JSON list of C-alpha atoms in Angstrom, two decimals:
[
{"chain": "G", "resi": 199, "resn": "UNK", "atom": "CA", "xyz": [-12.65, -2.46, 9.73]},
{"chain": "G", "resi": 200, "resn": "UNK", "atom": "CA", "xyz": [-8.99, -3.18, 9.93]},
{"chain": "G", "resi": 201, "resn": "UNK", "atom": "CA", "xyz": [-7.86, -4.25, 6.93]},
{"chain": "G", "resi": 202, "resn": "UNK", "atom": "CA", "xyz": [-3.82, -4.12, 7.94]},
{"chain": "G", "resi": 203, "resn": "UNK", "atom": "CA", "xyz": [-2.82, -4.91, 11.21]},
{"chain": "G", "resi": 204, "resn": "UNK", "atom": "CA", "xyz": [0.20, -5.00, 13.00]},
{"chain": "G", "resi": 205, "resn": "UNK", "atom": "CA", "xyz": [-0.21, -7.54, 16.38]},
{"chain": "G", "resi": 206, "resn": "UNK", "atom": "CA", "xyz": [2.73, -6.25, 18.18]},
{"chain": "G", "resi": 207, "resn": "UNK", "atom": "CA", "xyz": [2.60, -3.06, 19.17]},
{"chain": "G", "resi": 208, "resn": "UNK", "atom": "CA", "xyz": [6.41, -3.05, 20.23]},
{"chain": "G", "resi": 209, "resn": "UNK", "atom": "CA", "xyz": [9.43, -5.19, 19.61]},
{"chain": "G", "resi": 210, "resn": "UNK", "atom": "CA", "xyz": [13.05, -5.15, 21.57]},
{"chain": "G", "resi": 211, "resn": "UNK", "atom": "CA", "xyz": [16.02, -7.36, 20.19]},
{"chain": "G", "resi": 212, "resn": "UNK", "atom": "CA", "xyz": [19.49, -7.34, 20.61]},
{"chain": "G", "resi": 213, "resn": "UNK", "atom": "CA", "xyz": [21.79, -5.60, 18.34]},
{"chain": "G", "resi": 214, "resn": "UNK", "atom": "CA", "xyz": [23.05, -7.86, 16.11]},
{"chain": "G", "resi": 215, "resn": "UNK", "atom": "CA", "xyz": [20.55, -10.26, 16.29]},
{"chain": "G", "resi": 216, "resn": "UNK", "atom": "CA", "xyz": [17.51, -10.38, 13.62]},
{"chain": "G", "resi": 217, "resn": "UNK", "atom": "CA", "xyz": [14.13, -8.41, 14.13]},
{"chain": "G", "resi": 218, "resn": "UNK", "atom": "CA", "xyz": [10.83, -10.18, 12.25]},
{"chain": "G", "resi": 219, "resn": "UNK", "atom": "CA", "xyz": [7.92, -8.01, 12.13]},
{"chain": "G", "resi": 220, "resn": "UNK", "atom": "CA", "xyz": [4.68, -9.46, 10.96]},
{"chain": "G", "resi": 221, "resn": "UNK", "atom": "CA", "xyz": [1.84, -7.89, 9.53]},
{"chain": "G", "resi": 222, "resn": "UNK", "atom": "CA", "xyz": [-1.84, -9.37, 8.25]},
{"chain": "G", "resi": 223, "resn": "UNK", "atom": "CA", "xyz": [-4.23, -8.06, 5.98]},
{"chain": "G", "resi": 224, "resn": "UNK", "atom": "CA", "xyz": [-7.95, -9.28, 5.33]},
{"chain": "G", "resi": 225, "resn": "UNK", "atom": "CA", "xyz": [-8.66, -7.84, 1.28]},
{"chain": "G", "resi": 226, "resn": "UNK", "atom": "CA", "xyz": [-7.47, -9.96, -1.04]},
{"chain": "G", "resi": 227, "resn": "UNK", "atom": "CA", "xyz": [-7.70, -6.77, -3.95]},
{"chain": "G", "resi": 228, "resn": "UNK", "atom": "CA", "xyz": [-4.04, -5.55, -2.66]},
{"chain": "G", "resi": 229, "resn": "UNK", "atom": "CA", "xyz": [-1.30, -5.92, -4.79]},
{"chain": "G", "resi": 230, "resn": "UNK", "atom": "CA", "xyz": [1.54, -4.68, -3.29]},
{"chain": "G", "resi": 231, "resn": "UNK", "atom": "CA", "xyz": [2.82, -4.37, 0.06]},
{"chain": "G", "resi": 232, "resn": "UNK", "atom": "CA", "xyz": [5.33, -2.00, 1.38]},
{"chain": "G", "resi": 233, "resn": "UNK", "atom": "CA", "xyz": [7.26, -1.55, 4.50]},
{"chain": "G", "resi": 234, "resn": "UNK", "atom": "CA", "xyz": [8.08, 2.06, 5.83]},
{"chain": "G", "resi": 235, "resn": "UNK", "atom": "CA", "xyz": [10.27, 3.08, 8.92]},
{"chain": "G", "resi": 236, "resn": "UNK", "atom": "CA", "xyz": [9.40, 6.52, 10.55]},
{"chain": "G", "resi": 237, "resn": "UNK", "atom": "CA", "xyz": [10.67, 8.29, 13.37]},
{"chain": "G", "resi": 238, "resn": "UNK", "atom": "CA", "xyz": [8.60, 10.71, 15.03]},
{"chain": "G", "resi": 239, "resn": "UNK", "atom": "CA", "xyz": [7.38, 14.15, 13.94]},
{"chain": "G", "resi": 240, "resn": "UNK", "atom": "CA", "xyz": [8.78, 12.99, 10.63]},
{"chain": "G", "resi": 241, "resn": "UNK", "atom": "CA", "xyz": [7.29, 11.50, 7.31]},
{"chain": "G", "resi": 242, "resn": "UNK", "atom": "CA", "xyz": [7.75, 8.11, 6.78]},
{"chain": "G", "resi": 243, "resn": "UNK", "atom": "CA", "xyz": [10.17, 6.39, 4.77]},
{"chain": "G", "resi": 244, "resn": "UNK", "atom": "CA", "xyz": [10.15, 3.66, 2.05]},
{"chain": "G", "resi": 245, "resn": "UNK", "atom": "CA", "xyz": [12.32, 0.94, 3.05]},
{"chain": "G", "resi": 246, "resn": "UNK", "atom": "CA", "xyz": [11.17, -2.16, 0.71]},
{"chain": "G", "resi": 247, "resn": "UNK", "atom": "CA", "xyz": [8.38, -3.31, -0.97]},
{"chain": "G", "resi": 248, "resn": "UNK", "atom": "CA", "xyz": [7.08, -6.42, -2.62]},
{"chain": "G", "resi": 249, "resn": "UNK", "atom": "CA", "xyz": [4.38, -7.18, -5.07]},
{"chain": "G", "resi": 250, "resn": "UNK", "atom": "CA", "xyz": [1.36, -9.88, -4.78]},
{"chain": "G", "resi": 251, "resn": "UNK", "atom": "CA", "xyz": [3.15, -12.09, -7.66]},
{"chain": "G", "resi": 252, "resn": "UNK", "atom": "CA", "xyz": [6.07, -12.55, -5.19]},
{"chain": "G", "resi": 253, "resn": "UNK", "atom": "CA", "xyz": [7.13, -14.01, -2.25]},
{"chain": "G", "resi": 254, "resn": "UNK", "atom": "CA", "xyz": [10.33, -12.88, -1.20]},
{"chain": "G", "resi": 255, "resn": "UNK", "atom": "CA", "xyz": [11.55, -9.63, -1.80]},
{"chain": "G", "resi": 256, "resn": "UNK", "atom": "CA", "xyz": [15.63, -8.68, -0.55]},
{"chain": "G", "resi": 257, "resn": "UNK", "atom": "CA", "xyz": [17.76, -5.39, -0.37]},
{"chain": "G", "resi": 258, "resn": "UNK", "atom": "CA", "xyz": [20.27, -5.09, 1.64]},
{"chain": "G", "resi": 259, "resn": "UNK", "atom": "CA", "xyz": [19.62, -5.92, 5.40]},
{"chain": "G", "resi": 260, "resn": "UNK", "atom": "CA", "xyz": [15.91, -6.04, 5.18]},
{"chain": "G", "resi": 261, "resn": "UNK", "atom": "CA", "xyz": [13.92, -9.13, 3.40]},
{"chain": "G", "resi": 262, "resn": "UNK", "atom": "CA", "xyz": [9.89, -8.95, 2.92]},
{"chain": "G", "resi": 263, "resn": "UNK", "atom": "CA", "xyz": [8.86, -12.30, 3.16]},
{"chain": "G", "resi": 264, "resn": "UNK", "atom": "CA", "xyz": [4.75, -12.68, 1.43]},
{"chain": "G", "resi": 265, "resn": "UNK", "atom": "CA", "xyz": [2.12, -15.39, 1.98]},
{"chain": "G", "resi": 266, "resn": "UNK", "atom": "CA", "xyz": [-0.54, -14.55, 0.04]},
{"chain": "G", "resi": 267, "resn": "UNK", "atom": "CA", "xyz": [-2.45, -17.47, 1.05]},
{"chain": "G", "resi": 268, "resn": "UNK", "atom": "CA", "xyz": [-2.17, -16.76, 5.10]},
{"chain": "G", "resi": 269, "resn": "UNK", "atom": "CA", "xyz": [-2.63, -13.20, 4.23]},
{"chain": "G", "resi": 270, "resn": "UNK", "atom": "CA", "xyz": [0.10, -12.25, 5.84]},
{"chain": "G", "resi": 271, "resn": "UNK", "atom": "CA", "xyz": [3.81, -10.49, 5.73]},
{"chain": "G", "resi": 272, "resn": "UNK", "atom": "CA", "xyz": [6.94, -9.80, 7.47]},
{"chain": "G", "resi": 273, "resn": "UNK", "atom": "CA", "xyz": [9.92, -7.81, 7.20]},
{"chain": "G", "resi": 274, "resn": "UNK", "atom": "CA", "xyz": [13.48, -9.45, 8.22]},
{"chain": "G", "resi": 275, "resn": "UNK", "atom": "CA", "xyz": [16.14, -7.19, 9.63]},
{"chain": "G", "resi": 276, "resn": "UNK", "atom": "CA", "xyz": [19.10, -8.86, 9.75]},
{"chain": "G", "resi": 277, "resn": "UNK", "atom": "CA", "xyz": [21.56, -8.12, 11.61]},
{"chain": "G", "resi": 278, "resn": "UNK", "atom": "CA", "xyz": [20.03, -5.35, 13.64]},
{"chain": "G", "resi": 279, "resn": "UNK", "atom": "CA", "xyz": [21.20, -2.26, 14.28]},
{"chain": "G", "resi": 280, "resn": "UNK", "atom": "CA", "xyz": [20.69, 0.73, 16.52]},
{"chain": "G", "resi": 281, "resn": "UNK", "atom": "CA", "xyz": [20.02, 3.10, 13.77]},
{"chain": "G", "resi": 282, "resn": "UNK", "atom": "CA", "xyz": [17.12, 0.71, 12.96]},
{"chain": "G", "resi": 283, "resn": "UNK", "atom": "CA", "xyz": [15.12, 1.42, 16.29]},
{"chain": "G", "resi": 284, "resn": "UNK", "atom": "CA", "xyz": [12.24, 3.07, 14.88]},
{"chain": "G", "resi": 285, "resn": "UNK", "atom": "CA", "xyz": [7.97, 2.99, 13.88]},
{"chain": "G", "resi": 286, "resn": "UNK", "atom": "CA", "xyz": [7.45, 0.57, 11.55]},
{"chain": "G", "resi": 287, "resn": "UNK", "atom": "CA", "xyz": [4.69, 0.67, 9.34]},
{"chain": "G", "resi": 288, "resn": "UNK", "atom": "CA", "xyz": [3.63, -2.24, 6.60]},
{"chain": "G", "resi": 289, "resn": "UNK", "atom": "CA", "xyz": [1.10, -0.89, 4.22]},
{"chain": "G", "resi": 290, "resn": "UNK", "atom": "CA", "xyz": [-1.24, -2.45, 1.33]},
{"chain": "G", "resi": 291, "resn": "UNK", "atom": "CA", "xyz": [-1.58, -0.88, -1.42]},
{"chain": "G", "resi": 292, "resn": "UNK", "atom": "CA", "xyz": [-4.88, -1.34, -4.39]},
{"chain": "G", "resi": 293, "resn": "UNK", "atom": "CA", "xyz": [-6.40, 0.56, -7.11]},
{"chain": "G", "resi": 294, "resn": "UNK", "atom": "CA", "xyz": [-9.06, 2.50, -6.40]},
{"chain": "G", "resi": 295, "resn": "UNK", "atom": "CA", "xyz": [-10.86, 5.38, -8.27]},
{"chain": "G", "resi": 296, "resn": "UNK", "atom": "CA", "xyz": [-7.74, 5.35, -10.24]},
{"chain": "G", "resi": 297, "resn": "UNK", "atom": "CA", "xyz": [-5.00, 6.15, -8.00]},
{"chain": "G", "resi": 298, "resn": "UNK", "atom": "CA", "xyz": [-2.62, 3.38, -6.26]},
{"chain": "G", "resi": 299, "resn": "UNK", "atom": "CA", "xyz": [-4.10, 3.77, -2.43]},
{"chain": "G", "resi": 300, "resn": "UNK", "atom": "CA", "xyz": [-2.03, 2.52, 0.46]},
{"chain": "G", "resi": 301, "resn": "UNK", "atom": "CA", "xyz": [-4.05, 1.35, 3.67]},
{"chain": "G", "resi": 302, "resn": "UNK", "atom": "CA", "xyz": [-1.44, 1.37, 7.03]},
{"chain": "G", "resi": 303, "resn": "UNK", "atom": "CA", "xyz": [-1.00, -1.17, 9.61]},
{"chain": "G", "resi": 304, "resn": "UNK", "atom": "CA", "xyz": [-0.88, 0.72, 12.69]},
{"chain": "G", "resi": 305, "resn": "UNK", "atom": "CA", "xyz": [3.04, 0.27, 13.47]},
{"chain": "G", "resi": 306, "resn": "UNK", "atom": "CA", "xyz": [5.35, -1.37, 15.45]},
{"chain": "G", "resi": 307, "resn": "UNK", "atom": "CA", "xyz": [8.25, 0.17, 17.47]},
{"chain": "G", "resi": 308, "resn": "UNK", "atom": "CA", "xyz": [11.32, -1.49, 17.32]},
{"chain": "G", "resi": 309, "resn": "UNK", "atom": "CA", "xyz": [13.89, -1.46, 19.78]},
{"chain": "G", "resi": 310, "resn": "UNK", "atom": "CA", "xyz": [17.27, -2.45, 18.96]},
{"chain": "G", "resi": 311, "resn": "UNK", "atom": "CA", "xyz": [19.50, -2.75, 22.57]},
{"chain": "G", "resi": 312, "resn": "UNK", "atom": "CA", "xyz": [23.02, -2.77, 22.33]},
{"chain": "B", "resi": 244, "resn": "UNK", "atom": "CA", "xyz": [15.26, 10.85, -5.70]},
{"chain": "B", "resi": 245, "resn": "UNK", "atom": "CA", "xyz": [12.01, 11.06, -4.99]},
{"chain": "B", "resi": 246, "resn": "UNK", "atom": "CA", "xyz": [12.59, 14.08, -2.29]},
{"chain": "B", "resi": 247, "resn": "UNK", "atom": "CA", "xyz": [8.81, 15.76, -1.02]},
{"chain": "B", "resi": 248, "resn": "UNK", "atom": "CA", "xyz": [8.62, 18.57, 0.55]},
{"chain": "B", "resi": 249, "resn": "UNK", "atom": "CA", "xyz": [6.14, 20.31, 2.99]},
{"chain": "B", "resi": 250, "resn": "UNK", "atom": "CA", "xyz": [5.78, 23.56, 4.53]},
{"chain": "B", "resi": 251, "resn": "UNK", "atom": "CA", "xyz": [5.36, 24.85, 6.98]},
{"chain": "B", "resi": 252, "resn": "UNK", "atom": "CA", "xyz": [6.51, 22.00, 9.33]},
{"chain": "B", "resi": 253, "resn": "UNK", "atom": "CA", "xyz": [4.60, 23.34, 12.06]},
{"chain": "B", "resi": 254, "resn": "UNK", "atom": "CA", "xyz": [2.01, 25.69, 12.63]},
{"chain": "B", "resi": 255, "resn": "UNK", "atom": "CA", "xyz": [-0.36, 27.25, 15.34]},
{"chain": "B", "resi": 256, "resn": "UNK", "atom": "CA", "xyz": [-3.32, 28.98, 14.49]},
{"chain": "B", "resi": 257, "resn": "UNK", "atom": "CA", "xyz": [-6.80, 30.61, 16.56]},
{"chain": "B", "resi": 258, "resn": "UNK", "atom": "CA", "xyz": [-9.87, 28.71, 15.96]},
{"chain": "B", "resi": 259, "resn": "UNK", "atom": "CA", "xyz": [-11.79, 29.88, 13.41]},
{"chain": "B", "resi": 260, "resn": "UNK", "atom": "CA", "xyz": [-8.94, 30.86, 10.84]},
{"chain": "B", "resi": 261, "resn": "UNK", "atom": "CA", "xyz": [-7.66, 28.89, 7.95]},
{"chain": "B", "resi": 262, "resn": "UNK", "atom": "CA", "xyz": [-4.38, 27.48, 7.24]},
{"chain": "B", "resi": 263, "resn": "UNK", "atom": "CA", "xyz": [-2.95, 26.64, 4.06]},
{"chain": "B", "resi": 264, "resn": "UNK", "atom": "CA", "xyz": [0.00, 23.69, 4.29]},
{"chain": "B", "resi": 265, "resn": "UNK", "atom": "CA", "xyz": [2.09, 22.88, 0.78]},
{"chain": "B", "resi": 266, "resn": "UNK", "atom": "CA", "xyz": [3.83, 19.73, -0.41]},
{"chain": "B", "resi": 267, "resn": "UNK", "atom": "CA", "xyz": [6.43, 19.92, -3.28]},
{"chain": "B", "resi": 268, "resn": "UNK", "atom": "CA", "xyz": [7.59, 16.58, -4.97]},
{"chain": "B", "resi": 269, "resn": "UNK", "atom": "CA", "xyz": [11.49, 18.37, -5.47]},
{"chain": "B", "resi": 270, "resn": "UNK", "atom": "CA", "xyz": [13.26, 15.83, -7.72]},
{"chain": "B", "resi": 271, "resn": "UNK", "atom": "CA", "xyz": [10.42, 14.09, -9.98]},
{"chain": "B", "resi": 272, "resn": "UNK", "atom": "CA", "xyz": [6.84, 14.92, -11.42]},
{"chain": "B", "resi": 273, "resn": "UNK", "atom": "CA", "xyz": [4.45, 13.56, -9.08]},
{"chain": "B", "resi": 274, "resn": "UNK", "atom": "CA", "xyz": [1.40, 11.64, -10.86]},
{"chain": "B", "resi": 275, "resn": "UNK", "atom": "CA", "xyz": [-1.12, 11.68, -7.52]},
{"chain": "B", "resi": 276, "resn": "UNK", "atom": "CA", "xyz": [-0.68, 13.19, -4.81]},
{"chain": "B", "resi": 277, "resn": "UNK", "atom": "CA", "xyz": [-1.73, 12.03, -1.08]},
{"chain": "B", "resi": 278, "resn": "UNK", "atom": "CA", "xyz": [-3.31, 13.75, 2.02]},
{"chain": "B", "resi": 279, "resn": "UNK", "atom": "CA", "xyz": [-2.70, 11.68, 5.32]},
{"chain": "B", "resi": 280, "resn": "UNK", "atom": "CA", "xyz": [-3.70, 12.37, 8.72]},
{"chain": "B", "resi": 281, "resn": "UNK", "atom": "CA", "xyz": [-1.95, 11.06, 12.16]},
{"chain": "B", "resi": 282, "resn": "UNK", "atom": "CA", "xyz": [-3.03, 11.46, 15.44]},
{"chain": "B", "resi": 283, "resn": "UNK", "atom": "CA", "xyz": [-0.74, 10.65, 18.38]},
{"chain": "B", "resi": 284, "resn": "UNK", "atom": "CA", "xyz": [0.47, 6.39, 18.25]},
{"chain": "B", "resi": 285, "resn": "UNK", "atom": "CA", "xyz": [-2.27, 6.23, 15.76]},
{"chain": "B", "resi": 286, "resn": "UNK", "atom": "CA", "xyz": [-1.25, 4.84, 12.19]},
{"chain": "B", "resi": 287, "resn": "UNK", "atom": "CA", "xyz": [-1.72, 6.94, 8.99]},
{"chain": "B", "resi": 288, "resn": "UNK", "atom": "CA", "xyz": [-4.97, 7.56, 7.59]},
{"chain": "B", "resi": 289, "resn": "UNK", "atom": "CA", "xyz": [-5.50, 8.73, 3.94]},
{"chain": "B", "resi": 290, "resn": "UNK", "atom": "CA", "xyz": [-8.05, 11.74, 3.63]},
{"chain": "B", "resi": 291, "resn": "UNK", "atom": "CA", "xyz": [-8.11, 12.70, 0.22]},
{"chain": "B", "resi": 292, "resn": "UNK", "atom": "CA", "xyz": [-6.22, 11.77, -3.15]},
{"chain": "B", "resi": 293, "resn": "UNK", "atom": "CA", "xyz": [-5.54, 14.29, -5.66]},
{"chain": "B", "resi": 294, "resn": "UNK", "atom": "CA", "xyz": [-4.16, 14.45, -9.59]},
{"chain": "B", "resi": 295, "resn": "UNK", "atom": "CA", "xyz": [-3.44, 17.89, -11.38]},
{"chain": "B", "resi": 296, "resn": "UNK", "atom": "CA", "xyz": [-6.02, 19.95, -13.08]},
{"chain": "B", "resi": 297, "resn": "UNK", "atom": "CA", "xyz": [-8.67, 17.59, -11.50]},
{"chain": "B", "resi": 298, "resn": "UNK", "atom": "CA", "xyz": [-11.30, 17.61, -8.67]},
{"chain": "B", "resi": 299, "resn": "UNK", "atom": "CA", "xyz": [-9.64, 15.68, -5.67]},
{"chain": "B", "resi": 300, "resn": "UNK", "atom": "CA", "xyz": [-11.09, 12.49, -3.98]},
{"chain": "B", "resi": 301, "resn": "UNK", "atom": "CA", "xyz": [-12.07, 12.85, -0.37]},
{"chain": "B", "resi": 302, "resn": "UNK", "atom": "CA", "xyz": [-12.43, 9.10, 1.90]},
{"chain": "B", "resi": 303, "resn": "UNK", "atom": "CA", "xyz": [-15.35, 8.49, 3.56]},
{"chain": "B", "resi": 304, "resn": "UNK", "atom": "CA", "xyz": [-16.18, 10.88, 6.59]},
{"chain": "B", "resi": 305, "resn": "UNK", "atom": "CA", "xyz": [-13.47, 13.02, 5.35]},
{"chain": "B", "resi": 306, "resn": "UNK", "atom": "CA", "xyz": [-15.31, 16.91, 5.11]},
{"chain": "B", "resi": 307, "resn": "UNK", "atom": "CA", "xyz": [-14.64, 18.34, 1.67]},
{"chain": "B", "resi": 308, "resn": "UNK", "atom": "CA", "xyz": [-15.47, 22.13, 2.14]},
{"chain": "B", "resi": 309, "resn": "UNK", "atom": "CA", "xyz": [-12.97, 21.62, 5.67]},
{"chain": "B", "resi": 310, "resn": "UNK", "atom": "CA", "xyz": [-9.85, 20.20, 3.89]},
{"chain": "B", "resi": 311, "resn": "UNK", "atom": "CA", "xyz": [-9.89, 21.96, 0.75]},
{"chain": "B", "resi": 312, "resn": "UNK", "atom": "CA", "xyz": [-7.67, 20.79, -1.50]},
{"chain": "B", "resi": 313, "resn": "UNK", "atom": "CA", "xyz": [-5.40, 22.57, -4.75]},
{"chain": "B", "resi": 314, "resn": "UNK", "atom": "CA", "xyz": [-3.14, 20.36, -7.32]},
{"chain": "B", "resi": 315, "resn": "UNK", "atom": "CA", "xyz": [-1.72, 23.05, -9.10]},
{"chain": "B", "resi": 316, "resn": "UNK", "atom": "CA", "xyz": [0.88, 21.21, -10.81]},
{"chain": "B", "resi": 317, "resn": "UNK", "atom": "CA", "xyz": [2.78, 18.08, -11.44]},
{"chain": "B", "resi": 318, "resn": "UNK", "atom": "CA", "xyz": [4.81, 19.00, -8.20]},
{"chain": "B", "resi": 319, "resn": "UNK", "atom": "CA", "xyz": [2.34, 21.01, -6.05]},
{"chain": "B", "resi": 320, "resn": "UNK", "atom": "CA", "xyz": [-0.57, 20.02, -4.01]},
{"chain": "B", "resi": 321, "resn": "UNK", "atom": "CA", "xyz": [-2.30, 22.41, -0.98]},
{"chain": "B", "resi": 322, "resn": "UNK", "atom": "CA", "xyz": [-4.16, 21.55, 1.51]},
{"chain": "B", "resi": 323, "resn": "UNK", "atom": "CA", "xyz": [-6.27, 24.28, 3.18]},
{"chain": "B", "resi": 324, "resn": "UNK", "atom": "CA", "xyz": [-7.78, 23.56, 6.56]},
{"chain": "B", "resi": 325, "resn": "UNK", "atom": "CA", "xyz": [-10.75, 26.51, 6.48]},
{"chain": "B", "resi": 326, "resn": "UNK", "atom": "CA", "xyz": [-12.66, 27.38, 10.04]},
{"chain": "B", "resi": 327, "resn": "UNK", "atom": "CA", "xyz": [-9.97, 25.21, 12.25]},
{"chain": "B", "resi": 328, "resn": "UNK", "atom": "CA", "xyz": [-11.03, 24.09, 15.49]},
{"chain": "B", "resi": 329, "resn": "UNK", "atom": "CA", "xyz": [-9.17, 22.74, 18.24]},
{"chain": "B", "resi": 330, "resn": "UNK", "atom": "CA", "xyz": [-10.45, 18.90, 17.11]},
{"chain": "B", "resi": 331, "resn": "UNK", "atom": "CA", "xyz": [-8.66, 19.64, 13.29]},
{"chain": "B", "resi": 332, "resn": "UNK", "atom": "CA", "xyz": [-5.10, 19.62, 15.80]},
{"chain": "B", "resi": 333, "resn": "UNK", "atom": "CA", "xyz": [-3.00, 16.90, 14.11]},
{"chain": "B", "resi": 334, "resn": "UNK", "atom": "CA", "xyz": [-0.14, 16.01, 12.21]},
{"chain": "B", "resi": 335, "resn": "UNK", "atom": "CA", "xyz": [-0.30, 16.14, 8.33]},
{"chain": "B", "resi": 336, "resn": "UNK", "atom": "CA", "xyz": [1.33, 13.86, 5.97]},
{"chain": "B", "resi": 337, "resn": "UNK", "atom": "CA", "xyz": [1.16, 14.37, 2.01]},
{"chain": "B", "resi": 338, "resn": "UNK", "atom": "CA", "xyz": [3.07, 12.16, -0.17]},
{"chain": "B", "resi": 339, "resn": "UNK", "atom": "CA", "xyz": [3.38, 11.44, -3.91]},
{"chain": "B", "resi": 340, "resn": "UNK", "atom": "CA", "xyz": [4.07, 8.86, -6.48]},
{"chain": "B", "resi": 341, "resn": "UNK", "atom": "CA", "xyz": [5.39, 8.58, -9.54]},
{"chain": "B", "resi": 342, "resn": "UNK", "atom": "CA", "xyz": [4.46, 7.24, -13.15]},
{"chain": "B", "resi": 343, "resn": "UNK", "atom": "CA", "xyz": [4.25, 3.77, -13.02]},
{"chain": "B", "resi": 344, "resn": "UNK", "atom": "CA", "xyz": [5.37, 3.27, -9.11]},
{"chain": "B", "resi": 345, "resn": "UNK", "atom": "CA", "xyz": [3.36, 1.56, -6.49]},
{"chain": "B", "resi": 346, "resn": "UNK", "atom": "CA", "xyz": [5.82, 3.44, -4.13]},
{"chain": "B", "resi": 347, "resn": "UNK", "atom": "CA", "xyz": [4.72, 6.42, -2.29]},
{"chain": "B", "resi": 348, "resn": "UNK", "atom": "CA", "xyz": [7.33, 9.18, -1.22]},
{"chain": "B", "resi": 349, "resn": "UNK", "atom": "CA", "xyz": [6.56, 11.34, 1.99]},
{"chain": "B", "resi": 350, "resn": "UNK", "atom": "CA", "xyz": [6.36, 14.63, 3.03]},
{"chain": "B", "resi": 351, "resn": "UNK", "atom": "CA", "xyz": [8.32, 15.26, 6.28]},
{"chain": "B", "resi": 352, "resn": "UNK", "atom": "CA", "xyz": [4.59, 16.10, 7.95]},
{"chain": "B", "resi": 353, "resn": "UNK", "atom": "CA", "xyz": [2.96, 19.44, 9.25]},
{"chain": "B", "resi": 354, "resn": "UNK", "atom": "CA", "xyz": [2.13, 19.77, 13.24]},
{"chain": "B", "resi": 355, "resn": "UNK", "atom": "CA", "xyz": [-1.00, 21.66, 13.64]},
{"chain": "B", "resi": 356, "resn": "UNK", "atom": "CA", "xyz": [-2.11, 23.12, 16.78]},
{"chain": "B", "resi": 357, "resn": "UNK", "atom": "CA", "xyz": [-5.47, 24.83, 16.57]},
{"chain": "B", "resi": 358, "resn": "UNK", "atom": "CA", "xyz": [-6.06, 26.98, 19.85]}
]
């Protein structure tokens, strides 16, 4: 059971130009969502977050768009970079047994092309 | 802020032995800390969830008595993998949050390799 998913595996877009990745979830008991960017052998990282009360969520370059009622939310890069090629990873986050659990989508890679 | 540590960052071990891999929150007093498993293009999936002083939570299908697991402090958390086989290879992720965050701060991973 899949409760986070991330349709596109991969994503390529030209530097400069803005990179929307999308990510749905199916429990309605998650309150926040968080994007994280990860390279790989390494952790990942937080980039931005956003919480179920919201619906837009900016810092910087990246925005994290939220729909609660289509389930569903993206992160805007704009404008893209090459240092932003990378895993990308949207996670939901609940409360359960007392501890703030996150449950990952299973990524996209990003491609920025100069 | 919010720096976490792990060590070692890789590791190869016989089958049969036990391995012991720590995670440090450096900069900040970690209120739970997180065990996460990833297996090659796979996403992240959380094993076990831990607070000091206190038993730690294991997910479903997740063997306790294989992935034991020590909070000895606000900043510490272990994770022993006892009787590895080659099927435990993976890489490890632990991560931690802080008082009143939603955020969770990673661990640079461990790379087992169980031979």
């Amino acid at each position: 059971d899949q409760q986070v998913k991330q349709n596109s595996p991969s994503l390529s877009v030209q530097e400069g130009r803005i990179s929307i990745l999308n990510c749905d979830y199916t429990n309605s008991m998650f309150d926040y969502f968080l994007w994280y960017k990860k390279y790989p052998a390494e952790g990942p990282t937080f980039l931005i977050s956003i919480s179920s009360i919201k619906d837009k969520n900016e810092d910087g370059r990246f925005t994290v768009f939220l729909n609660k009622s289509a389930k569903h939310l993206s992160l805007h890069i704009v404008p893209s970079q090459p240092g932003d090629s990378a895993v990308y990873f949207c996670a939901a986050s609940r409360l359960d047994q007392g501890a703030q659990k996150l449950v990952f989508g299973q990524g996209t890679r990003l491609t920025i092309n100069p | 802020g919010a720096v976490v540590s792990q060590h070692p960052s890789w590791v190869i071990c016989k089958s049969g032995t036990s391995v012991k891999i720590e995670c440090r929150s450096l900069d900040f007093q970690a209120t739970t800390m997180f065990w996460y498993r990833q297996f090659p293009k796979q996403s992240l999936m959380l094993m076990a969830t831990s607070n000091e002083g206190s038993k730690a939570t294991y997910e479903q299908g997740v063997e306790k008595d294989k992935f034991l697991i020590n909070h000895a402090s606000l900043t510490l958390s272990t994770l022993t993998v006892t009787s590895a086989h080659p099927e435990d290879s993976s890489f490890y992720i632990c991560s931690a949050d802080r008082v009143g965050g939603y955020e969770q701060y990673f661990g640079p991973g461990t790379r087992l390799t169980v031979t």
